[in-house]
mmCIF file of C-alpha atoms in Angstrom:
data_model
loop_
_atom_site.group_PDB
_atom_site.id
_atom_site.type_symbol
_atom_site.label_atom_id
_atom_site.label_comp_id
_atom_site.label_asym_id
_atom_site.label_seq_id
_atom_site.Cartn_x
_atom_site.Cartn_y
_atom_site.Cartn_z
ATOM 1 C CA MET A 1 0.000 0.000 0.000
ATOM 2 C CA ILE A 2 1.326 3.418 -0.916
ATOM 3 C CA PHE A 3 0.607 6.387 1.340
ATOM 4 C CA ARG A 4 0.650 9.796 -0.207
ATOM 5 C CA ALA A 5 0.063 13.186 1.382
ATOM 6 C CA VAL A 6 -3.182 14.629 0.142
ATOM 7 C CA GLU A 7 -2.237 17.706 -1.830
ATOM 8 C CA ASP A 8 -4.235 20.897 -1.859
ATOM 9 C CA ALA A 9 -4.859 20.252 -5.557
ATOM 10 C CA ASP A 10 -6.610 16.938 -4.727
ATOM 11 C CA LEU A 11 -8.772 18.619 -2.112
ATOM 12 C CA ILE A 12 -9.602 21.472 -4.479
ATOM 13 C CA GLN A 13 -10.630 19.002 -7.168
ATOM 14 C CA GLN A 14 -12.882 17.068 -4.792
ATOM 15 C CA ALA A 15 -14.315 20.224 -3.218
ATOM 16 C CA ALA A 16 -15.100 21.597 -6.673
ATOM 17 C CA ARG A 17 -17.257 18.479 -7.218
ATOM 18 C CA GLY A 18 -19.217 19.403 -4.089
ATOM 19 C CA ASN A 19 -17.319 17.389 -1.473
ATOM 20 C CA VAL A 20 -17.745 19.526 1.649
ATOM 21 C CA GLU A 21 -15.428 17.385 3.776
ATOM 22 C CA SER A 22 -12.552 17.954 1.376
ATOM 23 C CA PHE A 23 -13.231 21.659 1.487
ATOM 24 C CA ASN A 24 -13.271 21.616 5.293
ATOM 25 C CA LEU A 25 -9.866 19.953 5.239
ATOM 26 C CA LEU A 26 -8.649 22.653 2.866
ATOM 27 C CA VAL A 27 -10.048 25.328 5.191
ATOM 28 C CA SER A 28 -8.247 23.809 8.167
ATOM 29 C CA ARG A 29 -4.964 24.139 6.286
ATOM 30 C CA TRP A 30 -5.462 27.798 5.354
ATOM 31 C CA GLU A 31 -7.711 29.403 7.986
ATOM 32 C CA LYS A 32 -4.935 30.474 10.350
ATOM 33 C CA ARG A 33 -2.905 32.138 7.626
ATOM 34 C CA VAL A 34 -5.903 33.904 6.128
ATOM 35 C CA TYR A 35 -7.129 34.991 9.560
ATOM 36 C CA ASN A 36 -3.732 36.509 10.462
ATOM 37 C CA TYR A 37 -3.497 38.259 7.100
ATOM 38 C CA LEU A 38 -6.928 39.801 7.677
ATOM 39 C CA LEU A 39 -6.089 40.599 11.307
ATOM 40 C CA ARG A 40 -2.980 42.517 10.280
ATOM 41 C CA ILE A 41 -4.699 44.564 7.617
ATOM 42 C CA THR A 42 -7.868 45.257 9.602
ATOM 43 C CA GLY A 43 -6.390 45.418 13.111
ATOM 44 C CA ASN A 44 -9.551 43.874 14.551
ATOM 45 C CA ARG A 45 -10.031 40.241 15.595
ATOM 46 C CA GLU A 46 -13.794 40.131 15.148
ATOM 47 C CA ASP A 47 -13.592 41.666 11.704
ATOM 48 C CA ALA A 48 -10.788 39.288 10.775
ATOM 49 C CA LEU A 49 -12.806 36.232 11.853
ATOM 50 C CA ASP A 50 -15.994 37.379 10.119
ATOM 51 C CA LEU A 51 -14.079 38.193 6.983
ATOM 52 C CA ALA A 52 -12.256 34.848 7.073
ATOM 53 C CA GLN A 53 -15.586 33.008 7.179
ATOM 54 C CA ASP A 54 -16.875 35.079 4.250
ATOM 55 C CA VAL A 55 -13.665 34.436 2.347
ATOM 56 C CA PHE A 56 -13.964 30.655 2.635
ATOM 57 C CA LEU A 57 -17.651 30.705 1.790
ATOM 58 C CA LYS A 58 -16.938 32.682 -1.394
ATOM 59 C CA ALA A 59 -14.038 30.385 -2.161
ATOM 60 C CA TYR A 60 -16.319 27.334 -1.934
ATOM 61 C CA GLN A 61 -18.969 28.921 -4.121
ATOM 62 C CA ASN A 62 -16.421 29.923 -6.767
ATOM 63 C CA LEU A 63 -14.004 27.014 -6.574
ATOM 64 C CA ARG A 64 -15.056 25.711 -9.996
ATOM 65 C CA LYS A 65 -13.891 28.979 -11.563
ATOM 66 C CA LEU A 66 -10.340 28.321 -10.389
ATOM 67 C CA ASP A 67 -8.621 26.995 -13.520
ATOM 68 C CA ASP A 68 -5.216 26.216 -12.031
ATOM 69 C CA ALA A 69 -5.170 24.565 -8.609
ATOM 70 C CA GLY A 70 -1.528 25.638 -8.273
ATOM 71 C CA ARG A 71 -2.712 29.262 -8.098
ATOM 72 C CA PHE A 72 -5.027 28.576 -5.158
ATOM 73 C CA ALA A 73 -3.101 30.691 -2.612
ATOM 74 C CA PRO A 74 -3.005 33.957 -4.630
ATOM 75 C CA TRP A 75 -6.630 33.333 -5.657
ATOM 76 C CA LEU A 76 -7.718 32.856 -2.014
ATOM 77 C CA TYR A 77 -5.817 35.930 -0.832
ATOM 78 C CA ARG A 78 -7.304 37.931 -3.685
ATOM 79 C CA ILE A 79 -10.760 37.068 -2.300
ATOM 80 C CA ALA A 80 -9.562 38.003 1.201
ATOM 81 C CA HIS A 81 -8.167 41.317 -0.050
ATOM 82 C CA ASN A 82 -11.452 42.115 -1.832
ATOM 83 C CA GLU A 83 -13.522 41.210 1.226
ATOM 84 C CA ALA A 84 -11.385 43.385 3.486
ATOM 85 C CA TYR A 85 -11.534 46.378 1.170
ATOM 86 C CA SER A 86 -15.263 45.829 0.700
ATOM 87 C CA LEU A 87 -15.582 46.155 4.483
ATOM 88 C CA PHE A 88 -13.451 49.300 4.447
ATOM 89 C CA ARG A 89 -15.700 50.804 1.778
ATOM 90 C CA LYS A 90 -18.867 49.920 3.701
ATOM 91 C CA ARG A 91 -17.522 51.861 6.633
ATOM 92 C CA LYS A 92 -16.274 55.330 5.868
ATOM 93 C CA PRO A 93 -12.840 54.855 4.300
ATOM 94 C CA GLU A 94 -11.420 57.897 6.053
ATOM 95 C CA THR A 95 -12.686 56.575 9.388
ATOM 96 C CA ALA A 96 -10.986 53.255 8.855
ATOM 97 C CA VAL A 97 -7.673 54.899 8.081
ATOM 98 C CA ASP A 98 -8.042 57.415 10.924
ATOM 99 C CA ASN A 99 -8.823 54.636 13.368
ATOM 100 C CA LEU A 100 -5.822 52.684 12.275
ATOM 101 C CA GLU A 101 -3.589 55.718 12.698
ATOM 102 C CA ALA A 102 -5.064 56.470 16.130
ATOM 103 C CA GLU A 103 -4.517 52.857 17.180
ATOM 104 C CA ALA A 104 -0.980 53.103 15.922
ATOM 105 C CA GLY A 105 -0.358 56.129 18.103
ATOM 106 C CA SER A 106 -1.683 54.420 21.175
ATOM 107 C CA ALA A 107 0.230 51.215 20.442
ATOM 108 C CA GLY A 108 3.572 52.996 20.109
ATOM 109 C CA ILE A 109 5.663 52.610 23.217
ATOM 110 C CA ALA A 110 8.744 54.385 24.422
ATOM 111 C CA VAL A 111 11.654 51.962 24.367
ATOM 112 C CA GLY A 112 14.594 54.282 23.968
ATOM 113 C CA GLY A 113 17.578 54.040 26.251
ATOM 114 C CA ARG A 114 17.030 50.496 27.586
ATOM 115 C CA SER A 115 16.910 46.926 26.368
ATOM 116 C CA VAL A 116 13.586 45.584 25.185
ATOM 117 C CA PHE A 117 11.741 42.411 26.096
ATOM 118 C CA PRO A 118 10.112 40.306 23.374
ATOM 119 C CA ILE A 119 6.656 41.547 24.284
ATOM 120 C CA GLU A 120 7.849 45.128 23.996
ATOM 121 C CA LEU A 121 9.420 44.404 20.649
ATOM 122 C CA SER A 122 6.166 42.873 19.454
ATOM 123 C CA LEU A 123 4.263 45.954 20.547
ATOM 124 C CA ALA A 124 6.804 48.178 18.817
ATOM 125 C CA VAL A 125 6.380 46.144 15.634
ATOM 126 C CA ALA A 126 2.604 46.387 15.871
ATOM 127 C CA GLY A 127 2.922 50.137 16.310
ATOM 128 C CA ALA A 128 5.337 50.486 13.401
ATOM 129 C CA LEU A 129 3.057 48.444 11.155
ATOM 130 C CA ASP A 130 0.089 50.555 12.164
ATOM 131 C CA ARG A 131 1.922 53.724 11.208
ATOM 132 C CA LEU A 132 2.200 52.506 7.623
ATOM 133 C CA THR A 133 -0.501 53.278 5.091
ATOM 134 C CA PRO A 134 -2.963 50.404 4.513
ATOM 135 C CA ASP A 135 -1.376 49.680 1.108
ATOM 136 C CA GLN A 136 2.137 49.605 2.537
ATOM 137 C CA ARG A 137 1.056 47.472 5.486
ATOM 138 C CA GLU A 138 -0.695 44.971 3.234
ATOM 139 C CA ALA A 139 2.401 44.712 1.046
ATOM 140 C CA VAL A 140 4.537 43.987 4.127
ATOM 141 C CA VAL A 141 2.054 41.426 5.440
ATOM 142 C CA LEU A 142 1.887 39.600 2.097
ATOM 143 C CA LYS A 143 5.655 39.565 1.648
ATOM 144 C CA ILE A 144 7.121 39.182 5.155
ATOM 145 C CA TYR A 145 4.409 37.208 6.902
ATOM 146 C CA GLN A 146 2.753 35.296 4.039
ATOM 147 C CA GLY A 147 5.847 34.805 1.891
ATOM 148 C CA PHE A 148 4.375 35.653 -1.500
ATOM 149 C CA LYS A 149 6.539 36.549 -4.497
ATOM 150 C CA PHE A 150 6.225 39.939 -6.185
ATOM 151 C CA GLU A 151 4.297 38.397 -9.094
ATOM 152 C CA GLU A 152 1.777 36.779 -6.749
ATOM 153 C CA MET A 153 1.389 40.000 -4.786
ATOM 154 C CA SER A 154 0.747 41.809 -8.039
ATOM 155 C CA GLU A 155 -2.018 39.289 -8.765
ATOM 156 C CA ILE A 156 -3.556 39.566 -5.301
ATOM 157 C CA LEU A 157 -3.445 43.349 -5.162
ATOM 158 C CA GLU A 158 -4.304 43.779 -8.862
ATOM 159 C CA CYS A 159 -1.542 46.270 -9.486
ATOM 160 C CA PRO A 160 1.785 46.219 -11.376
ATOM 161 C CA VAL A 161 4.868 44.624 -9.818
ATOM 162 C CA SER A 162 6.543 48.030 -9.864
ATOM 163 C CA THR A 163 3.776 49.410 -7.626
ATOM 164 C CA VAL A 164 4.121 46.454 -5.276
ATOM 165 C CA LYS A 165 7.876 47.001 -5.016
ATOM 166 C CA SER A 166 7.469 50.729 -4.493
ATOM 167 C CA ARG A 167 5.006 50.219 -1.612
ATOM 168 C CA LEU A 168 7.154 47.536 -0.046
ATOM 169 C CA TYR A 169 10.442 49.441 -0.319
ATOM 170 C CA THR A 170 8.924 52.581 1.200
ATOM 171 C CA ALA A 171 7.406 50.517 3.999
ATOM 172 C CA LEU A 172 10.731 48.782 4.643
ATOM 173 C CA ASP A 173 12.517 52.126 4.914
ATOM 174 C CA LEU A 174 9.965 53.333 7.464
ATOM 175 C CA LEU A 175 10.027 50.076 9.423
ATOM 176 C CA LYS A 176 13.799 50.007 9.351
ATOM 177 C CA ALA A 177 13.996 53.512 10.802
ATOM 178 C CA ASP A 178 11.579 52.510 13.585
ATOM 179 C CA LEU A 179 12.586 48.972 14.346
ATOM 180 C CA ALA A 180 16.252 48.421 13.522
ATOM 181 C CA PRO A 181 17.524 50.423 16.543
ATOM 182 C CA ILE A 182 15.034 48.720 18.880
ATOM 183 C CA SER A 183 15.811 45.301 17.510
ATOM 184 C CA ALA A 184 19.553 46.007 17.871
ATOM 185 C CA ARG A 185 19.087 46.822 21.548
ATOM 186 C CA GLY A 186 16.924 43.732 22.000
ATOM 187 C CA VAL A 187 19.554 41.529 20.347
ATOM 188 C CA SER A 188 22.395 43.131 22.324
ATOM 189 C CA MET B 1 21.914 54.624 -1.357
ATOM 190 C CA ASN B 2 24.203 51.645 -1.645
ATOM 191 C CA CYS B 3 26.737 50.474 -4.208
ATOM 192 C CA SER B 4 25.643 46.838 -4.289
ATOM 193 C CA PRO B 5 25.340 45.209 -7.755
ATOM 194 C CA PHE B 6 21.699 44.421 -6.897
ATOM 195 C CA ASP B 7 19.215 46.066 -4.573
ATOM 196 C CA LEU B 8 19.849 44.988 -0.993
ATOM 197 C CA LYS B 9 16.111 45.007 -0.316
ATOM 198 C CA ASP B 10 15.614 42.456 -3.127
ATOM 199 C CA TYR B 11 18.348 40.362 -1.512
ATOM 200 C CA PHE B 12 16.723 40.696 1.907
ATOM 201 C CA LEU B 13 13.306 39.790 0.438
ATOM 202 C CA LYS B 14 14.781 36.745 -1.379
ATOM 203 C CA GLU B 15 13.756 37.972 -4.817
ATOM 204 C CA LEU B 16 17.207 37.470 -6.411
ATOM 205 C CA THR B 17 18.459 34.425 -8.263
ATOM 206 C CA ASP B 18 21.233 32.317 -6.719
ATOM 207 C CA PRO B 19 24.062 33.880 -8.804
ATOM 208 C CA GLN B 20 22.746 37.371 -7.994
ATOM 209 C CA GLN B 21 22.619 36.508 -4.295
ATOM 210 C CA ARG B 22 26.216 35.307 -4.405
ATOM 211 C CA GLN B 23 27.292 38.579 -6.041
ATOM 212 C CA VAL B 24 25.612 40.605 -3.304
ATOM 213 C CA GLU B 25 27.163 38.415 -0.588
ATOM 214 C CA ALA B 26 30.618 38.871 -2.125
ATOM 215 C CA HIS B 27 30.067 42.632 -2.302
ATOM 216 C CA VAL B 28 28.970 43.132 1.307
ATOM 217 C CA LEU B 29 32.144 41.371 2.475
ATOM 218 C CA THR B 30 34.167 44.247 1.058
ATOM 219 C CA CYS B 31 31.734 47.177 1.449
ATOM 220 C CA SER B 32 31.067 48.285 5.029
ATOM 221 C CA ALA B 33 28.238 50.691 4.070
ATOM 222 C CA CYS B 34 26.253 47.977 2.301
ATOM 223 C CA ARG B 35 27.021 45.551 5.114
ATOM 224 C CA GLU B 36 25.594 47.979 7.666
ATOM 225 C CA GLU B 37 22.522 48.592 5.511
ATOM 226 C CA LEU B 38 21.964 44.847 5.170
ATOM 227 C CA ASP B 39 22.365 44.455 8.937
ATOM 228 C CA ARG B 40 19.683 47.088 9.508
ATOM 229 C CA LEU B 41 17.351 45.235 7.134
ATOM 230 C CA ARG B 42 18.038 41.966 8.945
ATOM 231 C CA LEU B 43 17.350 43.576 12.332
ATOM 232 C CA THR B 44 14.099 44.919 10.917
ATOM 233 C CA GLY B 45 13.238 41.414 9.717
ATOM 234 C CA VAL B 46 14.023 39.966 13.166
ATOM 235 C CA ALA B 47 11.775 42.579 14.758
ATOM 236 C CA LEU B 48 8.947 41.895 12.318
ATOM 237 C CA CYS B 49 9.197 38.153 12.960
ATOM 238 C CA SER B 50 8.728 38.768 16.684
ATOM 239 C CA LEU B 51 5.091 39.380 15.901
ATOM 240 C CA ARG B 52 3.730 35.841 15.980
ATOM 241 C CA ASP B 53 0.684 34.538 14.190
ATOM 242 C CA GLU B 54 -2.372 34.302 16.391
ATOM 243 C CA GLU B 55 -4.512 31.194 16.618
ATOM 244 C CA ILE B 56 -7.894 31.627 15.026
ATOM 245 C CA PRO B 57 -10.402 32.113 17.874
ATOM 246 C CA GLN B 58 -13.019 29.916 16.224
ATOM 247 C CA ARG B 59 -12.473 27.164 13.717
ATOM 248 C CA ILE B 60 -14.221 27.575 10.389
ATOM 249 C CA GLY B 61 -16.218 24.637 9.068
ATOM 250 C CA PHE B 62 -18.985 24.011 6.597
ATOM 251 C CA VAL B 63 -21.802 21.522 6.532
ATOM 252 C CA SER B 64 -23.409 20.172 3.421
ATOM 253 C CA ASP B 65 -26.346 22.415 2.633
ATOM 254 C CA PRO B 66 -28.625 21.831 -0.373
ATOM 255 C CA VAL B 67 -28.618 25.588 -0.976
ATOM 256 C CA PHE B 68 -24.977 25.450 -2.006
ATOM 257 C CA GLU B 69 -25.081 22.087 -3.710
ATOM 258 C CA ARG B 70 -25.112 21.976 -7.421
ATOM 259 C CA SER B 71 -28.187 20.880 -9.294
ATOM 260 C CA TRP B 72 -28.253 17.348 -10.721
ATOM 261 C CA TRP B 73 -27.796 18.810 -14.172
ATOM 262 C CA ALA B 74 -24.745 20.865 -13.128
ATOM 263 C CA ALA B 75 -23.288 17.833 -11.353
ATOM 264 C CA PHE B 76 -23.890 15.677 -14.428
ATOM 265 C CA TRP B 77 -22.398 18.264 -16.754
ATOM 266 C CA ALA B 78 -19.305 18.550 -14.576
ATOM 267 C CA SER B 79 -18.797 14.779 -14.478
ATOM 268 C CA PRO B 80 -16.333 13.066 -16.852
ATOM 269 C CA ALA B 81 -19.059 10.625 -17.933
ATOM 270 C CA ARG B 82 -20.971 13.314 -19.801
ATOM 271 C CA LEU B 83 -19.227 12.479 -23.088
ATOM 272 C CA GLY B 84 -20.317 8.865 -22.823
ATOM 273 C CA PHE B 85 -23.862 9.890 -22.040
ATOM 274 C CA ALA B 86 -23.869 12.390 -24.884
ATOM 275 C CA SER B 87 -22.584 9.757 -27.343
ATOM 276 C CA ALA B 88 -25.200 7.228 -26.251
ATOM 277 C CA ALA B 89 -27.936 9.848 -26.553
ATOM 278 C CA MET B 90 -26.826 10.822 -30.059
ATOM 279 C CA LEU B 91 -26.713 7.177 -31.123
ATOM 280 C CA SER B 92 -30.206 6.605 -29.761
ATOM 281 C CA VAL B 93 -31.530 9.628 -31.623
ATOM 282 C CA ALA B 94 -29.884 8.455 -34.840
ATOM 283 C CA ILE B 95 -31.455 4.989 -34.508
ATOM 284 C CA LEU B 96 -34.839 6.539 -33.779
ATOM 285 C CA VAL B 97 -34.658 8.851 -36.791
ATOM 286 C CA LEU B 98 -33.565 5.981 -39.020
ATOM 287 C CA GLY B 99 -36.432 3.872 -37.749
ATOM 288 C CA LEU B 100 -38.985 6.596 -38.427
ATOM 289 C CA THR B 101 -37.750 7.621 -41.880
ATOM 290 C CA HIS B 102 -37.095 4.151 -43.384
ATOM 291 C CA ALA B 103 -39.904 1.582 -43.814
ATOM 292 C CA PRO B 104 -39.051 -1.736 -42.269
ATOM 293 C CA ALA B 105 -38.370 -4.696 -44.586
ATOM 294 C CA VAL B 106 -41.443 -6.933 -45.005
ATOM 295 C CA PHE B 107 -40.991 -10.642 -45.587
ATOM 296 C CA SER B 108 -43.983 -12.481 -47.067
ATOM 297 C CA SER B 109 -44.481 -16.163 -46.547
ATOM 298 C CA ARG B 110 -44.243 -16.685 -50.322
ATOM 299 C CA THR B 111 -40.580 -15.892 -50.341
ATOM 300 C CA PHE B 112 -39.775 -18.740 -47.978
ATOM 301 C CA TYR B 113 -39.120 -22.236 -49.447
ATOM 302 C CA SER B 114 -38.460 -25.559 -47.871
ATOM 303 C CA ARG B 115 -35.030 -27.093 -48.232
ATOM 304 C CA VAL B 116 -36.317 -29.756 -50.680
ATOM 305 C CA GLU B 117 -37.972 -27.084 -52.771
ATOM 306 C CA VAL B 118 -34.784 -25.032 -52.788
ATOM 307 C CA ASP B 119 -32.775 -28.113 -53.890
ATOM 308 C CA ARG B 120 -35.319 -28.872 -56.587
ATOM 309 C CA ARG B 121 -35.246 -25.312 -57.885
ATOM 310 C CA ILE B 122 -31.468 -25.258 -57.926
ATOM 311 C CA GLN B 123 -31.402 -28.592 -59.762
ATOM 312 C CA ALA B 124 -33.923 -27.321 -62.314
ATOM 313 C CA ALA B 125 -31.954 -24.119 -62.860
ATOM 314 C CA VAL B 126 -28.726 -26.097 -63.311
ATOM 315 C CA SER B 127 -30.395 -28.522 -65.761
ATOM 316 C CA ALA B 128 -31.821 -25.640 -67.778
ATOM 317 C CA ALA B 129 -28.417 -23.983 -67.925
ATOM 318 C CA GLU B 130 -26.711 -27.232 -68.957
ATOM 319 C CA SER B 131 -29.349 -27.826 -71.606
ATOM 320 C CA ARG B 132 -28.856 -24.341 -73.035
ATOM 321 C CA GLN B 133 -25.111 -24.789 -73.037
ATOM 322 C CA GLU B 134 -25.336 -28.194 -74.750
ATOM 323 C CA GLN B 135 -27.639 -26.782 -77.396
ATOM 324 C CA LYS B 136 -25.237 -23.947 -78.079
ATOM 325 C CA THR B 137 -22.326 -26.378 -78.294
ATOM 326 C CA THR B 138 -24.152 -28.660 -80.754
ATOM 327 C CA GLN B 139 -25.055 -25.709 -82.929
ATOM 328 C CA LEU B 140 -21.499 -24.450 -82.870
ATOM 329 C CA VAL B 141 -20.088 -27.874 -83.856
ATOM 330 C CA HIS B 142 -22.618 -28.190 -86.623
ATOM 331 C CA GLU B 143 -21.668 -24.788 -88.037
ATOM 332 C CA LEU B 144 -17.986 -25.631 -87.863
ATOM 333 C CA VAL B 145 -18.530 -28.925 -89.718
ATOM 334 C CA GLU B 146 -20.515 -27.181 -92.433
ATOM 335 C CA ARG B 147 -17.891 -24.507 -92.848
ATOM 336 C CA ALA B 148 -15.169 -27.143 -93.042
ATOM 337 C CA ASP B 149 -17.125 -29.049 -95.710
ATOM 338 C CA ARG B 150 -17.653 -25.905 -97.735
ATOM 339 C CA GLU B 151 -13.990 -25.034 -97.600
ATOM 340 C CA HIS B 152 -13.020 -28.578 -98.543
ATOM 341 C CA ASN B 153 -15.409 -28.604 -101.534
ATOM 342 C CA SER B 154 -14.172 -25.220 -102.672
ATOM 343 C CA ARG B 155 -10.586 -26.423 -102.517
ATOM 344 C CA LEU B 156 -11.450 -29.568 -104.521
ATOM 345 C CA ILE B 157 -13.245 -27.511 -107.193
ATOM 346 C CA ALA B 158 -10.307 -25.143 -107.419
ATOM 347 C CA GLU B 159 -7.837 -28.017 -107.783
ATOM 348 C CA ASN B 160 -10.025 -29.665 -110.405
ATOM 349 C CA GLN B 161 -10.206 -26.459 -112.397
ATOM 350 C CA ALA B 162 -6.444 -26.015 -112.177
ATOM 351 C CA GLU B 163 -5.857 -29.560 -113.481
ATOM 352 C CA ARG B 164 -8.220 -28.948 -116.359
ATOM 353 C CA LEU B 165 -6.444 -25.723 -117.280
ATOM 354 C CA GLN B 166 -3.099 -27.491 -117.292
ATOM 355 C CA GLU B 167 -4.535 -30.228 -119.502
ATOM 356 C CA GLN B 168 -5.824 -27.675 -121.951
ATOM 357 C CA ASN B 169 -2.487 -25.890 -122.075
ATOM 358 C CA TYR B 170 -0.684 -29.148 -122.629
ATOM 359 C CA GLN B 171 -2.992 -30.016 -125.497
ATOM 360 C CA LEU B 172 -2.422 -26.611 -127.066
ATOM 361 C CA LYS B 173 1.351 -26.963 -126.920
ATOM 362 C CA LEU B 174 1.213 -30.404 -128.517
ATOM 363 C CA GLY B 175 -0.770 -28.860 -131.351
ATOM 364 C CA ASP B 176 2.056 -26.333 -131.953
ATOM 365 C CA GLY B 177 4.588 -29.188 -132.333
ATOM 366 C CA ALA B 178 6.474 -28.576 -129.219
ATOM 367 C CA TYR B 179 6.776 -31.065 -126.525
ATOM 368 C CA VAL B 180 6.510 -29.603 -123.094
ATOM 369 C CA THR B 181 6.290 -31.721 -120.079
ATOM 370 C CA PRO B 182 4.026 -30.390 -117.434
ATOM 371 C CA GLY B 183 6.074 -28.677 -114.602
ATOM 372 C CA ALA B 184 9.064 -27.933 -116.886
ATOM 373 C CA GLU B 185 7.677 -24.993 -118.822
ATOM 374 C CA GLN B 186 10.067 -22.463 -117.295
ATOM 375 C CA GLY B 187 13.751 -23.309 -117.501
ATOM 376 C CA GLY B 188 13.264 -27.107 -117.420
ATOM 377 C CA PRO B 189 15.195 -29.697 -119.630
ATOM 378 C CA ARG B 190 14.035 -29.947 -123.248
#
């Protein structure tokens, strides 16, 4: 008897034929990643969970439209991106951005002049991420935390690779200015 | 700004090919400014990675609901067996159309014969054919015999006439006082 790991492609194929159990297995593999992506771009756990459920429901309903199972991840994150921005549009866009900036201000902590503990570093990172624009933050989340390539990010965000790189490079410069000194103290 | 052959951010983000990465690594060994810049990027990366993924507070799961299930037609159309079904359906339609447009063959009882009757009819047909052939052969032989007789008679008449002409010539030459033997008229001994 030969045992073989069930690939995502197998599950996608079965789920596309209406097999709910296969889709549930697929969800269990991706829900944590999608939830954390949504959490980092919305900054709200409830919103992230609600959006994650909507994302997987839409994915199930549209799974047959996915031509290439190998492109499942960018396709799924594209749905997640659209759902998140749909939520932002439902609320006043300026409010969403303002809230994020206000949260960023409150999350920022003074760490100068002394070594930092991991929890403090995490809070500093959260604050630095919050100070980015939503586009820059999403680019960082997709690249650093989700590990997508520029081409895949371009597909998810529906913008040219040059735009993706521009957002990411600007964000990295800002994060570097904020975090590199803190991280250096934490390491030392 | 840095003097690296490739962007240090691309190196940090792992977007360079292996040879390009090696070039950057060789460069930062000799360039302190680029080395410091790369260190800052790495420290930033370390800081960013301190933010761990959270566990999802509630697992997501779906139950089979007829609302989201495909109709029987959609399920059939998505199945690989649809080609087989389509072929069988087309074949059935073709047979049906053929059956409706072409009258079926009717066999009357008169067209059926017993084995003895069939043998008798075959024997009669063979005898008739043999009889016709024999008649033709007899007629042909008879014609050939007649033609041969006619040719033979003609040849005999012709030979008889030739002999009579020679006799007459011989008699005429004797009357002139010259002796000519038959067959030695041209260049023969005198």
